[in-house]
Amino acid sequence: MMTKFDSTFRNEVNITQPYIQGETEDEVRRKYHLDKVVKLGSNENPYAPYYHSKNAMIRSISTLNRYPEDDFVNLKQLLADENDLKPENVALGSGAGNIIETISKMFINEGDEVLIAKQSYRLYREVSKLMGGKVIEIPLTDDYQFDLEEFQHKITDKTKLIWICNPNNPTGTVTDASKLEAFMDQVPDDVWVIVDEAYAQFANHLSLANFVRYIGRKRVMVVRTFSKFYGLAGARLGYVLADPEAIQAYDTVTEPFNTNRTAIAGAAAAIQFDQAQIEGTRKKILGDREGLIESLGLLGFSVAPSQTNFVFAKLPDGAPNATTIADALMKQGVIIRDCTPWGYPDHIRVTVGTHKELEFFLSKLTAVLSNL
Ligand SMILES: *Cc1c(COP(=O)(O)O)cnc(C)c1O
């Protein structure tokens, strides 16, 4: 095995790929000497933090000399109520990414088989490899759904866990609810299904499989985040729902205070007091998403049916590849995601920013396409 970092590092570290971050605004501004940069590469929420959330975070700063103790209790209760569960069914983490890492530490022994979709959030693969898991990648179907028949075929007596991202990143698509539920019903009882619902609140509820109702009946954990819908990406907070035993194990594996008072205060206030503003934002994002899909269609793109705050678009026939387009846009001050690393060299992923940001993006995209 080739050493990537240094032979003194754990073998698993040397086979793990670094996380590919979106470009930052500052980097792009400096590199290309631009005044204006619009970032549509990381699926952030341009309308947050919300009013009460922001004030609660400001107030929390004067309490930062203390560990977050009661804070955990209060937020767990709010999240339990929201999901018809008990606080014993809820654990927190410093973002869904931190939770995903902790889950892989909980379950994966060396040689355990782990099933993932080939074109999905990449962290599942790297954290699974880091724990010595044998990762089996299953391509999405042509309509960007999880190929559940293929997942079922790949389950063996060595399978430990299955990562499902629903709605999926980078495609923005939801896998058919009845198919997912039928799949859950036949997953062997000793296999864990981990569902990443980072974008669930943007999705149409009727089309979204209900994994929470499997808690206690199947080995399942549901992961969500405050980074996207609640707009607290910089605060770092996520949560996981599962049966009490799994939650206890999770809390044992993770560090004792794995998030901070400020993030918790912001999240709790948003849930309790900012719902009207949040609902307004949801409507705005979903409306602008439809407008964006229509405009991209007019430019010759075909866009997958999105249930998230981003769109996944296939370039017009005859256009150069996504890397060329993304680089050209970056020089014009627009950051989007080139989907080549997922095996989609002719797809881009674009966050639904504000209406103005999207207009800026579309004007630059039109210019880029006509100059190539
Ligand atoms: C953004 C994202 C995450 C990570 O979210 P954080 O809570 O910011 O760590 C996890 N899963 C998916 C699918 C995401 O898109």
XYZ file of C-alpha atoms and ligand atoms in Angstrom:
387
model
C 0.000 0.000 0.000
C 1.337 3.432 -0.942
C 2.093 5.771 1.891
C 0.410 9.114 1.416
C 1.431 11.048 4.527
C 4.116 9.325 6.578
C 4.797 5.693 7.465
C 4.571 6.482 11.198
C 0.893 7.395 10.809
C -1.747 4.673 11.220
C -2.032 2.640 8.022
C -5.659 3.671 7.691
C -4.714 7.346 7.801
C -2.408 6.854 4.849
C -5.174 5.428 2.658
C -7.753 8.097 3.540
C -8.481 10.935 1.097
C -8.590 14.509 2.390
C -12.043 16.113 2.435
C -12.484 18.320 -0.633
C -13.803 21.634 0.612
C -15.482 24.219 -1.531
C -13.297 27.214 -2.398
C -13.562 30.039 0.101
C -14.629 33.538 -0.879
C -11.404 35.104 0.383
C -9.219 32.705 -1.589
C -11.048 33.453 -4.808
C -11.180 37.203 -4.196
C -7.416 37.361 -3.636
C -6.439 34.953 -6.386
C -8.396 36.695 -9.144
C -8.374 40.269 -7.776
C -12.159 40.445 -7.632
C -14.382 42.849 -5.701
C -17.430 40.657 -5.707
C -17.504 36.928 -5.073
C -20.683 34.883 -4.800
C -20.330 31.559 -3.031
C -22.739 28.893 -4.230
C -20.470 25.940 -3.556
C -21.209 24.736 -0.025
C -25.012 24.740 0.315
C -25.024 27.388 3.011
C -28.126 29.385 3.905
C -27.760 33.077 2.996
C -30.693 34.215 5.164
C -29.392 33.123 8.556
C -28.638 33.337 11.416
C -32.224 34.216 12.281
C -33.230 36.990 14.651
C -33.800 35.177 17.955
C -31.113 32.665 17.168
C -28.550 35.417 16.693
C -29.519 37.201 19.910
C -29.371 33.978 21.903
C -25.888 33.315 20.556
C -24.727 36.795 21.513
C -26.113 36.323 25.041
C -24.435 32.925 25.335
C -20.970 34.444 25.051
C -20.998 35.707 28.643
C -21.501 32.097 29.830
C -18.618 30.587 27.889
C -16.468 30.146 30.991
C -18.746 27.201 31.871
C -19.080 23.799 30.215
C -22.336 23.332 28.334
C -24.357 21.159 30.720
C -27.991 22.226 31.016
C -27.816 23.372 27.416
C -27.567 19.789 26.176
C -30.586 18.783 28.262
C -32.798 21.585 26.957
C -31.960 21.150 23.308
C -32.380 17.366 23.489
C -35.853 17.883 24.921
C -36.790 20.274 22.096
C -35.530 17.865 19.451
C -37.257 14.917 21.108
C -40.572 16.817 21.155
C -40.185 17.758 17.512
C -39.761 14.092 16.557
C -42.181 12.420 18.995
C -39.285 10.799 20.794
C -37.713 11.002 24.256
C -34.539 12.929 25.166
C -32.892 9.505 25.595
C -33.274 9.120 21.821
C -31.194 12.227 21.058
C -27.469 12.993 21.026
C -25.592 16.020 19.750
C -22.350 16.543 17.912
C -20.219 19.302 16.496
C -21.934 19.119 13.106
C -23.211 16.105 11.202
C -19.652 15.503 10.030
C -18.506 14.968 13.610
C -21.482 12.673 14.239
C -20.702 10.605 11.130
C -17.136 10.167 12.342
C -18.270 9.134 15.821
C -20.728 6.609 14.377
C -17.977 4.954 12.367
C -15.902 4.683 15.572
C -18.873 3.064 17.320
C -19.459 0.276 14.852
C -16.666 -0.531 12.456
C -14.214 -3.305 13.269
C -11.362 -4.013 10.911
C -12.686 -5.949 7.912
C -16.346 -5.107 8.469
C -18.163 -4.432 5.234
C -19.715 -1.023 4.778
C -22.109 -0.189 1.931
C -22.306 3.297 0.472
C -23.530 4.900 -2.725
C -20.683 5.767 -5.082
C -22.045 9.265 -5.745
C -22.884 10.522 -2.286
C -21.405 12.477 0.613
C -17.761 11.422 0.594
C -17.131 11.492 4.308
C -18.869 8.108 4.773
C -16.206 6.399 2.725
C -13.239 8.079 4.382
C -14.334 7.614 7.999
C -15.224 3.995 7.270
C -11.805 3.355 5.748
C -10.182 5.128 8.664
C -11.666 2.513 10.993
C -10.439 -0.340 8.801
C -13.801 -1.011 7.169
C -14.057 -2.571 3.733
C -16.055 -0.051 1.728
C -18.304 -1.318 -1.058
C -19.529 1.404 -3.416
C -22.792 0.995 -5.295
C -23.529 3.411 -8.161
C -26.761 5.404 -8.106
C -29.433 4.485 -10.645
C -29.764 6.563 -13.832
C -32.384 8.732 -12.121
C -29.985 9.411 -9.228
C -31.673 7.192 -6.659
C -30.050 4.688 -4.328
C -29.985 1.341 -6.138
C -31.599 -0.570 -3.309
C -31.779 -3.877 -5.173
C -28.029 -3.710 -5.596
C -27.577 -2.755 -1.932
C -29.639 -5.790 -0.998
C -27.506 -8.037 -3.224
C -24.315 -6.745 -1.615
C -25.394 -7.489 1.968
C -23.383 -10.430 3.348
C -22.847 -11.798 6.843
C -19.884 -9.393 7.090
C -21.998 -6.285 6.421
C -21.902 -3.965 9.445
C -23.474 -0.779 8.249
C -25.137 0.995 5.367
C -24.892 4.763 4.859
C -27.895 6.359 3.189
C -28.058 10.044 2.273
C -31.636 11.196 1.716
C -32.025 13.656 0.038
C -28.684 12.816 -1.537
C -25.704 15.142 -1.884
C -24.516 15.985 -4.620
C -27.595 15.019 -6.657
C -30.296 16.706 -4.536
C -32.610 13.786 -5.215
C -34.776 11.773 -2.843
C -34.939 7.998 -3.111
C -38.505 6.720 -3.435
C -40.035 6.423 0.046
C -41.879 3.159 -0.528
C -38.735 1.542 -1.952
C -36.661 2.722 1.010
C -39.221 1.461 3.488
C -39.474 -1.900 1.732
C -35.678 -2.066 1.857
C -35.663 -1.265 5.586
C -38.204 -3.991 6.219
C -35.890 -6.625 4.788
C -32.490 -5.384 6.045
C -31.094 -8.071 8.369
C -31.601 -7.166 12.015
C -27.890 -7.055 12.800
C -27.039 -4.489 10.108
C -27.038 -0.786 11.040
C -28.590 1.693 8.656
C -27.327 5.241 9.131
C -29.451 7.851 7.404
C -28.012 11.290 6.755
C -30.906 13.742 6.508
C -28.850 16.949 6.284
C -31.383 18.370 3.790
C -34.589 16.716 5.024
C -36.253 20.009 6.003
C -36.089 21.229 2.399
C -37.786 18.099 1.072
C -41.425 17.416 0.419
C -42.445 15.433 3.494
C -44.761 13.139 1.607
C -41.920 11.929 -0.589
C -39.422 11.437 2.238
C -39.122 7.999 3.832
C -39.788 8.132 7.559
C -36.766 6.539 9.197
C -37.544 7.855 12.659
C -40.383 5.367 12.949
C -37.883 2.514 12.592
C -36.081 3.570 15.777
C -36.485 0.780 18.308
C -37.637 -1.668 15.616
C -34.530 -1.784 13.444
C -30.915 -0.831 13.962
C -31.121 2.683 12.609
C -29.638 6.103 13.384
C -30.920 9.326 11.797
C -28.406 12.168 11.478
C -29.396 15.809 10.954
C -27.640 19.161 11.104
C -28.240 22.809 11.920
C -25.794 23.812 9.170
C -28.097 23.953 6.179
C -31.782 24.602 6.886
C -31.150 26.473 10.151
C -28.199 28.328 8.665
C -25.707 27.670 11.465
C -22.883 26.075 9.462
C -20.244 28.136 11.246
C -21.578 27.252 14.696
C -21.045 23.488 14.170
C -24.031 21.583 15.530
C -25.808 18.418 14.494
C -27.933 15.762 16.172
C -28.605 12.078 15.913
C -31.771 10.135 16.728
C -31.622 6.464 17.726
C -32.640 3.980 20.398
C -31.424 4.813 23.928
C -28.762 2.101 23.964
C -27.173 3.388 20.746
C -27.370 6.954 22.067
C -25.567 5.889 25.265
C -22.855 4.182 23.263
C -22.557 7.219 21.001
C -22.175 9.519 24.009
C -19.485 7.205 25.363
C -17.502 7.178 22.132
C -17.695 10.914 21.463
C -15.861 13.488 23.559
C -17.814 14.568 26.665
C -18.747 18.102 25.546
C -18.837 17.717 21.798
C -20.486 20.998 20.953
C -20.606 24.474 22.387
C -22.979 26.738 24.318
C -23.223 29.281 21.532
C -24.313 26.780 18.898
C -26.789 25.152 21.275
C -28.283 28.508 22.265
C -28.659 29.504 18.618
C -30.304 26.224 17.700
C -32.721 26.184 20.625
C -33.819 29.769 19.979
C -34.287 29.100 16.274
C -36.549 26.122 16.973
C -38.602 27.968 19.566
C -38.846 31.514 18.255
C -37.763 31.816 14.636
C -40.182 29.452 12.945
C -42.051 32.158 11.011
C -38.837 33.574 9.570
C -37.588 30.059 8.815
C -40.788 29.191 6.984
C -40.428 32.385 4.916
C -36.888 31.383 4.015
C -37.964 27.909 3.022
C -40.549 29.351 0.639
C -38.026 31.806 -0.807
C -35.400 29.108 -1.372
C -37.848 26.664 -2.924
C -39.262 29.400 -5.174
C -35.818 30.568 -6.294
C -34.830 26.944 -6.839
C -37.641 26.504 -9.347
C -36.611 29.733 -11.090
C -33.002 28.566 -11.213
C -34.009 25.190 -12.659
C -36.052 26.941 -15.328
C -33.228 29.340 -16.267
C -30.702 26.505 -16.420
C -33.130 24.588 -18.613
C -33.275 27.511 -21.035
C -29.476 27.444 -21.222
C -29.626 23.778 -22.221
C -28.855 22.150 -18.858
C -30.857 19.224 -17.591
C -31.441 19.493 -13.873
C -32.242 16.605 -11.543
C -35.454 17.013 -9.484
C -34.067 18.759 -6.394
C -35.484 18.371 -2.890
C -32.701 20.430 -1.324
C -31.261 23.964 -1.319
C -29.025 23.131 -4.270
C -29.395 21.872 -7.821
C -27.446 19.255 -9.707
C -27.263 20.124 -13.380
C -25.939 18.316 -16.437
C -24.142 20.601 -18.878
C -25.648 21.297 -22.310
C -24.594 18.938 -25.112
C -21.340 20.059 -26.647
C -20.269 22.168 -23.645
C -16.789 21.577 -22.235
C -16.514 19.659 -18.982
C -17.583 20.779 -15.530
C -14.024 21.546 -14.437
C -13.617 24.041 -17.286
C -16.961 25.690 -16.515
C -16.330 25.865 -12.765
C -12.854 27.361 -13.292
C -14.160 29.934 -15.759
C -16.951 30.907 -13.362
C -14.513 31.228 -10.501
C -12.471 33.754 -12.458
C -15.720 35.713 -12.803
C -16.338 35.572 -9.051
C -18.799 32.694 -8.794
C -17.996 29.616 -6.737
C -19.962 26.494 -7.625
C -19.127 22.804 -7.280
C -17.582 20.788 -10.086
C -18.969 17.246 -9.698
C -16.029 15.488 -11.387
C -14.719 14.036 -8.067
C -18.032 12.151 -7.748
C -17.611 10.669 -11.216
C -19.853 13.244 -12.903
C -17.460 15.186 -15.175
C -20.355 16.904 -16.938
C -22.356 17.984 -13.899
C -22.224 20.997 -11.634
C -23.823 21.572 -8.240
C -25.133 25.044 -7.440
C -26.481 26.265 -4.092
C -29.755 28.182 -4.156
C -28.392 31.495 -2.856
C -30.341 34.743 -2.775
C -32.263 35.870 -5.838
C -29.558 38.469 -6.567
C -26.745 35.936 -6.207
C -28.497 33.613 -8.626
C -28.957 36.406 -11.152
C -25.233 37.174 -10.900
C -24.441 33.469 -11.372
C -26.751 33.146 -14.387
C -25.333 36.219 -16.108
C -21.763 34.975 -15.615
C -22.730 31.469 -16.718
C -24.317 32.804 -19.893
C -21.155 34.777 -20.649
C -18.909 31.802 -19.901
C -20.908 29.469 -22.136
C -20.898 31.872 -25.066
C -17.145 32.505 -24.783
C -16.053 28.889 -24.783
C -23.232 19.528 4.755
C -23.447 18.070 4.943
C -23.047 17.410 6.118
C -22.197 18.065 7.172
O -22.848 18.975 7.876
P -22.203 19.632 9.157
O -23.303 19.530 10.138
O -21.906 21.036 8.767
O -21.003 18.859 9.562
C -23.350 16.079 6.275
N -23.994 15.399 5.316
C -24.367 15.978 4.175
C -25.071 15.166 3.150
C -24.083 17.323 3.927
O -24.394 17.879 2.766
